[in-house]
CSV table of C-alpha atoms in Angstrom, one decimal:
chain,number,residue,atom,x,y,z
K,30,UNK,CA,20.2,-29.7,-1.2
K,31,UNK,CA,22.2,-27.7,1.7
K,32,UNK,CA,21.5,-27.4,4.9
K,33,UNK,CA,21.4,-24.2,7.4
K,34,UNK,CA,21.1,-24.2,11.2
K,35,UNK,CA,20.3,-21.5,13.3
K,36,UNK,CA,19.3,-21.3,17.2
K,37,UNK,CA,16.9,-19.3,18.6
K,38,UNK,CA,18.7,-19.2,21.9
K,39,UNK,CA,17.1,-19.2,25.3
K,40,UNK,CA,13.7,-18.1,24.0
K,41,UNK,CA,11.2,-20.1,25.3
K,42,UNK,CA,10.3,-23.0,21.7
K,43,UNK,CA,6.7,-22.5,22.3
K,44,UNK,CA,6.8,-18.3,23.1
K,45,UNK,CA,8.5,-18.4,19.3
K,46,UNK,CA,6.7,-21.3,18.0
K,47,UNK,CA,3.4,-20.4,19.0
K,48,UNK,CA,1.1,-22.7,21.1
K,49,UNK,CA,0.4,-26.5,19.0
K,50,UNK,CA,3.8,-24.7,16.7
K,51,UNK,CA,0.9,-22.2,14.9
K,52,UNK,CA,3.8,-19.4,14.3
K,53,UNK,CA,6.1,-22.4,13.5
K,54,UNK,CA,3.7,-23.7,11.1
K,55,UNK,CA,2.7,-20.5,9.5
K,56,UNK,CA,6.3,-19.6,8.7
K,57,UNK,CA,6.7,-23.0,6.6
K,58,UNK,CA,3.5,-22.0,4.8
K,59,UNK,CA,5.7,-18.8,3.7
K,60,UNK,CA,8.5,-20.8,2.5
K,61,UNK,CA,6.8,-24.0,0.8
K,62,UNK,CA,10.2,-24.8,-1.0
K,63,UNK,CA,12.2,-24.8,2.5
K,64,UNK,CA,11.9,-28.1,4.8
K,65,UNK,CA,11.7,-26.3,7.7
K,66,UNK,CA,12.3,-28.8,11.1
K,67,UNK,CA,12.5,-27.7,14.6
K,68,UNK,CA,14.5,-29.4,17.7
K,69,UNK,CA,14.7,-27.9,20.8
K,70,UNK,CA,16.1,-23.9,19.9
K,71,UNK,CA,17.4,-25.0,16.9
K,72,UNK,CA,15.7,-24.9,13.4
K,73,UNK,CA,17.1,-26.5,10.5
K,74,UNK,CA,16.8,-25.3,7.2
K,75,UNK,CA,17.3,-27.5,3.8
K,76,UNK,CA,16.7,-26.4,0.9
K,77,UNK,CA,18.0,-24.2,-2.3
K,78,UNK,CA,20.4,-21.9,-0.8
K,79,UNK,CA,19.0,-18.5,-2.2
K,80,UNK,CA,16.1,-19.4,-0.2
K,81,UNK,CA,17.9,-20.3,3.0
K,82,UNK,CA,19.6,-17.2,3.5
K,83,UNK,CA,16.2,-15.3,3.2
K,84,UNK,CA,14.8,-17.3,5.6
K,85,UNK,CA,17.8,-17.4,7.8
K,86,UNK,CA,17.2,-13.6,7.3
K,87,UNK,CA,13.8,-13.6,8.4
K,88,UNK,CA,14.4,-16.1,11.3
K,89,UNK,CA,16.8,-13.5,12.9
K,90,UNK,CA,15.0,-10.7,12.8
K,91,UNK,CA,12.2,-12.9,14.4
K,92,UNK,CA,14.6,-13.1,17.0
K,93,UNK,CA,15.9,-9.8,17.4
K,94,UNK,CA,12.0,-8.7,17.6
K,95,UNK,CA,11.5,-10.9,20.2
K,96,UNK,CA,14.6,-10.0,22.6
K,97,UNK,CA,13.5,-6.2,21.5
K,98,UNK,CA,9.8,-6.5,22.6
K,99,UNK,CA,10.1,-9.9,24.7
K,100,UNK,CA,7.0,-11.0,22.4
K,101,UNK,CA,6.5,-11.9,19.0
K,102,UNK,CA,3.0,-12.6,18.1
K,103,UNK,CA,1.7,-14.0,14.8
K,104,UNK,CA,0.6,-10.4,13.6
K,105,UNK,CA,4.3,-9.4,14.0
K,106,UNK,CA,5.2,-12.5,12.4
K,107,UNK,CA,3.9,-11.7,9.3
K,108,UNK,CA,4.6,-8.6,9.3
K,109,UNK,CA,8.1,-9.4,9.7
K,110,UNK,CA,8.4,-12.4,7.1
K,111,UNK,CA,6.5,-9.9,4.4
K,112,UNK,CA,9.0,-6.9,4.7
K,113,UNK,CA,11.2,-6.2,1.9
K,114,UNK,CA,14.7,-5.9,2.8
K,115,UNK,CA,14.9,-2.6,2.2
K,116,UNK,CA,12.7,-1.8,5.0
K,117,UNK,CA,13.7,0.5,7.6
K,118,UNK,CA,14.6,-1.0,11.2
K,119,UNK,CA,10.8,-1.2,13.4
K,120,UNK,CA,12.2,1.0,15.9
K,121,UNK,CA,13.1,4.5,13.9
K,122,UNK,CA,10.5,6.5,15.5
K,123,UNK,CA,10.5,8.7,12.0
K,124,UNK,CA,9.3,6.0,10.2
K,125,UNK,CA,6.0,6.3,11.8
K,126,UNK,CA,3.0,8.1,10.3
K,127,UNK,CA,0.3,7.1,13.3
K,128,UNK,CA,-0.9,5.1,15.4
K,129,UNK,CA,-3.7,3.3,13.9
K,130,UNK,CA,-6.5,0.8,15.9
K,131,UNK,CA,-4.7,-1.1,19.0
K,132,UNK,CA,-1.9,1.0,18.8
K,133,UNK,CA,-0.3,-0.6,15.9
K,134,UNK,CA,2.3,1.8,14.0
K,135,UNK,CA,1.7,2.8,10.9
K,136,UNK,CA,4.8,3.1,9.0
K,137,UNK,CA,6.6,4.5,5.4
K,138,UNK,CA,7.9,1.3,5.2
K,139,UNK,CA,10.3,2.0,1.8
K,140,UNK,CA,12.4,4.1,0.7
K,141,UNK,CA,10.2,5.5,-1.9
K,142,UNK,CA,7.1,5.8,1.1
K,143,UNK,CA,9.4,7.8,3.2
K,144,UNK,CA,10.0,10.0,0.3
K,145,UNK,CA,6.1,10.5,0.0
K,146,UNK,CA,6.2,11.4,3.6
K,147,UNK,CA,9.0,14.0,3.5
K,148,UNK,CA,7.4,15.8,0.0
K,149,UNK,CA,4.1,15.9,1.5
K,150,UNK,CA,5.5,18.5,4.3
K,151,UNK,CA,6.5,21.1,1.4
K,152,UNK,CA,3.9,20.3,-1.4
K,153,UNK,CA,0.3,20.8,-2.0
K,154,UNK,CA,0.2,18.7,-4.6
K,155,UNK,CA,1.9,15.3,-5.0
K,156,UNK,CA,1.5,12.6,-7.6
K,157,UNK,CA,2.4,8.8,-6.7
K,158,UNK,CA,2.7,6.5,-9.5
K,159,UNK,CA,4.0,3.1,-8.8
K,160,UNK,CA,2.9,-1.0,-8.9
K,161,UNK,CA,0.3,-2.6,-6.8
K,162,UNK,CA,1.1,-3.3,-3.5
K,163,UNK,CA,3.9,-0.5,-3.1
K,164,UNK,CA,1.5,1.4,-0.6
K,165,UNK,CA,1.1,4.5,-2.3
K,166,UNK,CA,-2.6,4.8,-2.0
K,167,UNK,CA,-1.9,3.6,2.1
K,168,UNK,CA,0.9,5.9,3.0
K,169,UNK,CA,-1.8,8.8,1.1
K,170,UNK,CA,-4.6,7.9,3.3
K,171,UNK,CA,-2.4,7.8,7.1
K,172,UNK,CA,-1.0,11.1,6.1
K,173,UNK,CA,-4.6,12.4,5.6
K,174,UNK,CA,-5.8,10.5,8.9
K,175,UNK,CA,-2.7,12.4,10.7
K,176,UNK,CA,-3.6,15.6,9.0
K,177,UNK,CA,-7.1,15.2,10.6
K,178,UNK,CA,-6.0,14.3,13.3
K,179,UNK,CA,-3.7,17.1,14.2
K,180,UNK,CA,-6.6,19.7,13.0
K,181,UNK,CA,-4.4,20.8,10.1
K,182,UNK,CA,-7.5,19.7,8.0
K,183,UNK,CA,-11.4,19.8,8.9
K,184,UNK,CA,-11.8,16.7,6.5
K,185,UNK,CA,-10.7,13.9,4.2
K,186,UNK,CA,-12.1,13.7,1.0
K,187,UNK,CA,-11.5,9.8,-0.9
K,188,UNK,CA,-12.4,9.6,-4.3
K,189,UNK,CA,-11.9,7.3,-7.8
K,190,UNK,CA,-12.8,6.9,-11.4
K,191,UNK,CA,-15.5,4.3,-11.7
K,192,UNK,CA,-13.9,2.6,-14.3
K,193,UNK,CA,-14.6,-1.0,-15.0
K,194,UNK,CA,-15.0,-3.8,-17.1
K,195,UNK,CA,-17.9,-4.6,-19.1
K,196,UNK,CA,-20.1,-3.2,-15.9
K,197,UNK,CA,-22.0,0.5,-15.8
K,198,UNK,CA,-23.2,2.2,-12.4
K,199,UNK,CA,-26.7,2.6,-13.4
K,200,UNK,CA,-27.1,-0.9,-13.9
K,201,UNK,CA,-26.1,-2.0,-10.5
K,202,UNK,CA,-28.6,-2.7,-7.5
K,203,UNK,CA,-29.0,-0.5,-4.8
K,204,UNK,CA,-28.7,3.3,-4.2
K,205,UNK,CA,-25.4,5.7,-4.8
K,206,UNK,CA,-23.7,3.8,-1.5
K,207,UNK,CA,-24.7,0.6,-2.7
K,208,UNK,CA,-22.9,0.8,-6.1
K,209,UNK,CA,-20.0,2.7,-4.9
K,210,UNK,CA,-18.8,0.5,-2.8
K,211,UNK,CA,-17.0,-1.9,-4.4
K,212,UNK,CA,-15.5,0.3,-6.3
K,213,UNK,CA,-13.9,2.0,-2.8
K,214,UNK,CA,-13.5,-0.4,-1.0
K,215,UNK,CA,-10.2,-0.6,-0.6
K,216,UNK,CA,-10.2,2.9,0.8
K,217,UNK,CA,-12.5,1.6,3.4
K,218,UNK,CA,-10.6,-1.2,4.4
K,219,UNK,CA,-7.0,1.3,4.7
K,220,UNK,CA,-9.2,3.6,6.8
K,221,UNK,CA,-10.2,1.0,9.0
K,222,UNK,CA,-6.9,0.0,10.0
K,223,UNK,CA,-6.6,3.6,11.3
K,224,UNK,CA,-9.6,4.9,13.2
K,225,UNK,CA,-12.0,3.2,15.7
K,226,UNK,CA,-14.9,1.5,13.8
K,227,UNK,CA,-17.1,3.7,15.7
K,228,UNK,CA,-15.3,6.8,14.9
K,229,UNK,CA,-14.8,6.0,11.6
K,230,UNK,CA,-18.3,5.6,11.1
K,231,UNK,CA,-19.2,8.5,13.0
K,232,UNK,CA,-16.6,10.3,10.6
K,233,UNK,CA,-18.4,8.9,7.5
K,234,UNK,CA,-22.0,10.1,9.0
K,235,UNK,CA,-21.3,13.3,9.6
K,236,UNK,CA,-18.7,13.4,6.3
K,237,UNK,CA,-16.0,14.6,7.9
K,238,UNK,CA,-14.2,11.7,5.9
K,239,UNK,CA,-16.1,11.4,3.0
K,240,UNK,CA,-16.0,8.7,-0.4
K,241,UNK,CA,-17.0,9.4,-3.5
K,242,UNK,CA,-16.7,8.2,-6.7
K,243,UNK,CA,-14.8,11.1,-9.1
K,244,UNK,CA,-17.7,12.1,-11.3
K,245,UNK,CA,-19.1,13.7,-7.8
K,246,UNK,CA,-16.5,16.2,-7.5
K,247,UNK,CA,-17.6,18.4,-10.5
K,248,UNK,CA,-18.4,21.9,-9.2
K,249,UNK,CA,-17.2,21.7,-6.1
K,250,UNK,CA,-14.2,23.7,-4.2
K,251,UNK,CA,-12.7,21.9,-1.5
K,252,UNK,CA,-11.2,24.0,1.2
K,253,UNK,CA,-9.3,22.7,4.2
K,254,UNK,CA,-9.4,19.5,3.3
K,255,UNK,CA,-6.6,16.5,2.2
K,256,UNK,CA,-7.7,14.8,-0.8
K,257,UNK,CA,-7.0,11.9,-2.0
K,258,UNK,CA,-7.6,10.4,-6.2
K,259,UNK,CA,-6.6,7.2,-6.2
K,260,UNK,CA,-6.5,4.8,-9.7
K,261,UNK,CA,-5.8,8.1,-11.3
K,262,UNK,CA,-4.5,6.1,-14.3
K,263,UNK,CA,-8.5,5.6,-15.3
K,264,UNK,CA,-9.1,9.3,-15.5
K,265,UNK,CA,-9.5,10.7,-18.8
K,266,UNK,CA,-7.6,14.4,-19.5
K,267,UNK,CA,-10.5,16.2,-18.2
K,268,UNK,CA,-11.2,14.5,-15.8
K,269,UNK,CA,-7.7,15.0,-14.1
K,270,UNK,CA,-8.1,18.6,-15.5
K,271,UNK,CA,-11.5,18.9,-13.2
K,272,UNK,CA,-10.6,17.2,-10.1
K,273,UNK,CA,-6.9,19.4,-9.8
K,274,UNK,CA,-8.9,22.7,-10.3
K,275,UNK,CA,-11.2,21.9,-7.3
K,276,UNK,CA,-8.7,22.4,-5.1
K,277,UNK,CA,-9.1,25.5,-2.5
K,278,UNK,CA,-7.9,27.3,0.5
K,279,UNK,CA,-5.6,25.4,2.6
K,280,UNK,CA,-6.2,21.9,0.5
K,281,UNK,CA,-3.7,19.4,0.3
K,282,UNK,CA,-3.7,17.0,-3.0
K,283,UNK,CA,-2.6,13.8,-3.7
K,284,UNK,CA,-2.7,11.7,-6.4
K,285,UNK,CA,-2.3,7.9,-6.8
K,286,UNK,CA,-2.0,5.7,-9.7
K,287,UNK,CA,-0.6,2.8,-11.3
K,288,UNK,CA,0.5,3.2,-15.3
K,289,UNK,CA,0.9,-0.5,-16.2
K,290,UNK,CA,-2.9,-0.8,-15.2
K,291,UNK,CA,-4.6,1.9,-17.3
K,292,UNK,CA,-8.8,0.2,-17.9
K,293,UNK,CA,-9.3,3.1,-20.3
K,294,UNK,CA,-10.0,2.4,-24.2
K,295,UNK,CA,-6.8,4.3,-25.5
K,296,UNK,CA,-3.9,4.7,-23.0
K,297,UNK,CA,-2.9,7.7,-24.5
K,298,UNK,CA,-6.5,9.3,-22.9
K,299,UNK,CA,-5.0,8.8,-19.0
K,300,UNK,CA,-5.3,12.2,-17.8
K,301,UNK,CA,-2.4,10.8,-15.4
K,302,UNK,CA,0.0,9.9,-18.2
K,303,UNK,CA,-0.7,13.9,-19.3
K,304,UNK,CA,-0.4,16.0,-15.7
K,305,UNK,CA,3.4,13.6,-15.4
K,306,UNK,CA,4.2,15.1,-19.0
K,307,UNK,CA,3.2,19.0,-18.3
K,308,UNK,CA,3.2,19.3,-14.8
K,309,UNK,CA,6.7,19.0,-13.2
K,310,UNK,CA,8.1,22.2,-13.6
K,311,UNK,CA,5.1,24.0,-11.7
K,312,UNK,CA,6.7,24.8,-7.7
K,313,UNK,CA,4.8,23.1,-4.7
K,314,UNK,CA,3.9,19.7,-7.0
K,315,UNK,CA,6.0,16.7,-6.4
K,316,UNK,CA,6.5,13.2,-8.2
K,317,UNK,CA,7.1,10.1,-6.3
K,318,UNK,CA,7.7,7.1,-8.3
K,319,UNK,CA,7.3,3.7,-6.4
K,320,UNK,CA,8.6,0.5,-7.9
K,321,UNK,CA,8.9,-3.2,-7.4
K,322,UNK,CA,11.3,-2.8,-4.3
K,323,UNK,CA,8.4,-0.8,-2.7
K,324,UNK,CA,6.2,-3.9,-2.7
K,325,UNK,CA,5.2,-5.3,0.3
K,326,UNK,CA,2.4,-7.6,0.0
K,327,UNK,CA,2.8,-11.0,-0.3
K,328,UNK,CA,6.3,-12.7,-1.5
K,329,UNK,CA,5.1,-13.7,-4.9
K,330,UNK,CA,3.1,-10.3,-5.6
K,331,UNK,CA,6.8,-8.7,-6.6
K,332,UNK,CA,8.0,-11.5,-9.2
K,333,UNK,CA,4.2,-11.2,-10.6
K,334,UNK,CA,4.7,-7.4,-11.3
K,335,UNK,CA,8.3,-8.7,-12.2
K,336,UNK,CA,7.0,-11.0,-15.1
K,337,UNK,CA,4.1,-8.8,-16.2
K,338,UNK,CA,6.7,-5.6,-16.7
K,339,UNK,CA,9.2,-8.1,-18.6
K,340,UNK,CA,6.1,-9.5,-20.7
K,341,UNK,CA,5.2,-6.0,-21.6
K,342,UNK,CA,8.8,-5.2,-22.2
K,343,UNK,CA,9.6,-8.3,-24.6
K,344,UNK,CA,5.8,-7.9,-26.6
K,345,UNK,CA,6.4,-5.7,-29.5
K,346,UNK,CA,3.2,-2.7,-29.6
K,347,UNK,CA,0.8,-4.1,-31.9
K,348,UNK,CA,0.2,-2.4,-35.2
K,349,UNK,CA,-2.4,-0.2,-36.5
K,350,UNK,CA,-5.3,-2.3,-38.1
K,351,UNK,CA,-6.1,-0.7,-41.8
K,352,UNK,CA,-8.5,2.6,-41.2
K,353,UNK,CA,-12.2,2.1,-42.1
């Protein structure tokens, strides 16, 4: 076991630590294999050395927030300590999509987000594909909430394939809303990071942002609006087929997915799997592919994705069972 020092300089210990050492604290929590000890400015480190130098990592950037902002609350913190490396410096004022709720900056925090970003300004229609926790479906929804925002939509329009397992809508309590919800859920809880409660559900009320579940959008033609499918991987051919024709005057399009988590009966029925197969050559759509650098969740949601891909990889496809 090694040992790594490093000094946090003439920061006050309990501006960086946190009052009762609750930032202190929190960053062991993030690093269970570390001991992590603190005296005076100085933190010691012991542990494997891979997972010193992360830390060690992390620990200066803590610091170089601090002297940057002369704070560093536990929000920045974690946000700080769950960045993947590739993550572009805080202070690149193109990075930023919006401002969300408090002022916080919403960000394309990746390489393969910034991409997203950039396509979206030249493309109607945009397919991201990539694990979970890569913000795909995130970086989707600010861009809509910006487009909104600046008037260069009249609304936002969230939708996915109820697909499930072992559950069916109709046999769910409640009315539409009621069963819905879980299902969207997570689109609720990305737009809430975004707009004022209150707005939000003013928004919602008089569906200027509205969620519905993709069976809903039959028969409709959505102008001036910025769409959003997420889960697309659960769509069936014609179901893809039907939501891309709704698209009207002055729509913008996006559609999110994940391939290594398709719910559907036969994988070869994802209507996702199809449009990346015959689509591409068509001008004004655009593929972004997110992978596990993109992932910026937790620390130990990458190396799950990690061993779940190399598990897939290593199993061979199973064979046909004799026809009956």
């Amino acid at each position: 076991m090694t040992e790594k020092r490093i000094s946090i300089g003439n920061i006050d210990p309990i501006d960086f630590y946190g009052v009762n050492n609750t930032k202190f604290n929190l960053l062991r929590d993030y690093f269970p294999k570390l001991k992590i000890t603190a005296r005076g400015d100085e933190i010691i480190i012991r542990g494997e050395e891979k997972d010193q130098e992360l830390l060690y990592g992390k620990i200066t950037a803590l610091i170089e927030h601090y002297h940057r902002y002369n704070m560093l609350t536990v929000a920045n913190l974690k946000r700080i300590i769950l960045e993947d490396n590739t993550v572009e410096a805080p202070e690149d004022p193109e990075s930023v999509i919006l401002f969300g709720n408090g002022g916080k900056a919403i960000r394309a925090r990746t390489a393969n987000q910034r991409k997203l970003v950039e396509l979206a300004r030249t493309n109607d229609l945009l397919f991201a594909t990539g694990p979970a926790g890569s913000g795909k479906t995130y970086t989707a929804i600010a861009l809509a909430v910006r487009a909104l925002r600046n008037r260069e939509v009249k609304r936002i329009i969230l939708s996915r394939p109820a697909v499930e397992a072992g559950e069916n809508l109709g046999f769910l309590p409640g009315d539409l809303k009621e069963k819905v919800d879980p299902y969207l859920q997570p689109l609720y809880d990305a737009l809430s990071d975004m707009i004022p409660p209150k707005k939000l559900e003013d928004y919602l009320e008089n569906e200027i942002i509205q969620i519905a579940p993709l069976a809903y959008m039959r028969g409709r033609t959505l102008n001036d609006a910025f769409v959003i499918l997420d889960e697309a991987q659960n769509t069936t051919r014609n179901q893809l087929k039907m939501f891309l024709t709704r698209m009207g005057v002055s729509a913008k399009f996006v559609v999110t997915g994940d391939m290594s988590q398709i719910d559907l009966p036969h994988h070869s029925d994802s209507g996702l799997k199809q449009a990346f197969k015959i689509l591409r050559k068509i001008k004004g759509i655009a593929f972004v592919e997110f992978d596990g650098t993109d992932i910026i969740r937790h620390r130990l949601v990458k190396d799950i994705v990690h061993a779940y891909e190399k598990e897939q990889k290593d199993t061979p496809p199973a064979k046909p069972g004799p026809e009956k």
